[in-house]
Coordinates of C-alpha atoms in Angstrom, one line a residue:
M1 CA -50.6 62.8 7.9
S2 CA -51.7 60.0 10.2
F3 CA -51.9 59.6 14.0
D4 CA -52.4 56.7 16.3
I5 CA -54.0 56.5 19.7
Q6 CA -54.7 53.7 22.1
G7 CA -57.8 53.3 24.3
K8 CA -60.7 51.1 25.2
L9 CA -63.5 50.6 22.7
Y10 CA -66.4 52.3 24.5
E11 CA -69.2 52.1 22.0
S12 CA -69.7 51.1 18.3
F13 CA -72.6 52.1 16.1
E14 CA -74.3 50.4 13.2
E15 CA -73.1 51.0 9.7
Q16 CA -75.1 53.8 7.9
Q17 CA -75.7 54.0 4.2
V18 CA -75.5 57.8 3.7
S19 CA -76.0 57.7 -0.1
D20 CA -75.8 55.2 -2.9
K21 CA -72.0 55.4 -3.0
F22 CA -71.1 56.3 0.6
R23 CA -71.4 54.4 3.9
K24 CA -69.9 55.0 7.3
R25 CA -69.6 53.5 10.7
E26 CA -68.8 55.4 13.9
F27 CA -67.3 54.3 17.2
V28 CA -66.2 55.9 20.5
L29 CA -62.8 55.3 22.1
E30 CA -62.4 55.8 25.9
I31 CA -59.0 57.5 26.4
P32 CA -57.6 58.1 29.9
D33 CA -56.2 61.7 30.2
G34 CA -54.9 62.4 33.6
S35 CA -57.8 63.1 36.0
Y36 CA -60.4 63.0 33.2
T37 CA -61.4 60.4 30.7
Q38 CA -61.9 61.5 27.1
Y39 CA -64.6 59.9 24.9
V40 CA -63.5 60.5 21.3
K41 CA -65.7 59.6 18.2
F42 CA -64.0 58.2 15.1
Q43 CA -65.4 57.3 11.7
L44 CA -64.8 54.4 9.3
T45 CA -65.9 54.7 5.7
Q46 CA -66.6 52.4 2.8
D47 CA -64.7 49.1 2.9
K48 CA -63.1 50.1 6.3
C49 CA -66.5 49.8 8.1
S50 CA -65.9 46.1 8.7
L51 CA -62.6 46.7 10.6
L52 CA -64.7 47.1 13.8
D53 CA -66.5 43.7 13.4
Q54 CA -63.9 41.7 15.4
Y55 CA -63.9 44.0 18.5
K56 CA -66.4 44.5 21.3
A57 CA -66.9 47.1 23.9
G58 CA -64.1 47.0 26.5
D59 CA -61.4 45.8 24.1
E60 CA -58.2 47.7 24.2
V61 CA -57.4 48.8 20.7
K62 CA -54.9 51.0 18.8
V63 CA -56.5 53.2 16.1
T64 CA -54.6 54.8 13.3
F65 CA -56.5 57.8 11.8
N66 CA -56.3 60.9 9.6
L67 CA -57.4 64.2 10.9
T68 CA -59.6 66.1 8.3
G69 CA -61.5 69.3 8.4
K70 CA -63.6 71.3 6.0
P71 CA -65.4 74.7 6.1
F72 CA -69.0 75.1 5.2
V73 CA -71.3 78.1 5.2
K74 CA -74.7 78.0 7.0
N75 CA -77.0 81.0 7.1
G76 CA -74.1 83.2 6.0
T77 CA -71.8 82.0 8.8
T78 CA -68.7 79.9 8.1
M79 CA -68.5 76.8 10.3
Y80 CA -65.9 74.1 10.4
F81 CA -66.3 70.4 10.4
T82 CA -63.6 68.2 11.9
N83 CA -63.4 64.4 11.4
L84 CA -61.2 61.6 12.8
Q85 CA -61.1 59.3 9.8
A86 CA -59.9 55.9 11.1
W87 CA -58.3 53.5 8.6
R88 CA -56.7 50.9 10.8
I89 CA -57.8 49.2 14.1
E90 CA -55.6 46.6 15.8
S91 CA -55.6 44.9 19.2
A92 CA -53.5 46.9 21.7
S93 CA -52.0 43.7 23.2
N94 CA -48.8 42.3 21.8
Q95 CA -48.2 38.7 20.7
F96 CA -47.6 37.6 24.3
G97 CA -50.9 39.0 25.6
A98 CA -49.4 41.8 27.6
P99 CA -50.9 45.2 26.9
A100 CA -48.9 47.4 24.5
G101 CA -47.0 49.9 26.4
A102 CA -46.6 47.6 29.4
P103 CA -43.0 47.3 30.5
A104 CA -41.3 44.4 28.8
Q105 CA -39.1 42.0 30.8
A106 CA -35.6 43.2 30.5
E107 CA -33.2 40.7 29.1
A108 CA -29.7 40.5 30.5
A109 CA -27.4 42.6 28.5
P110 CA -24.4 40.8 27.0
S111 CA -21.3 41.2 29.1
F112 CA -18.0 42.0 27.4
Y113 CA -16.1 41.5 30.6
S114 CA -14.8 38.2 31.7
S115 CA -13.8 36.9 35.1
D116 CA -11.1 34.8 33.6
A117 CA -7.7 35.9 35.0
D118 CA -5.9 34.7 31.9
N119 CA -7.9 36.9 29.6
D120 CA -5.7 38.0 26.7
L121 CA -7.3 41.5 26.3
P122 CA -4.8 44.3 26.7
F123 CA -7.0 46.2 29.2

């Protein structure tokens, strides 16, 4: 199951080579939430690490991610690890440069009524 969220790119970290076959890159999204701002860390892995290259701090982006979690045992106590695994990042502005979610200019709705007095409609 995937989710998306929009926010401002707050910070991005360098790519880390965790093992011979695994690399990751993390970044933080600033998300307004009423009176408080949330700072949420996401992770990109493997070939997705480069998705962040075209963005800089302050850019408004939309992130699509999977929510994953795993249990692990440490000193006899079960703990849980949660990860926000990003797999798509795109600019949050639409093709016209307006931020996504901004109200679009309403177009005039087509009118089915005519002001012609000799209209042949039965009503």
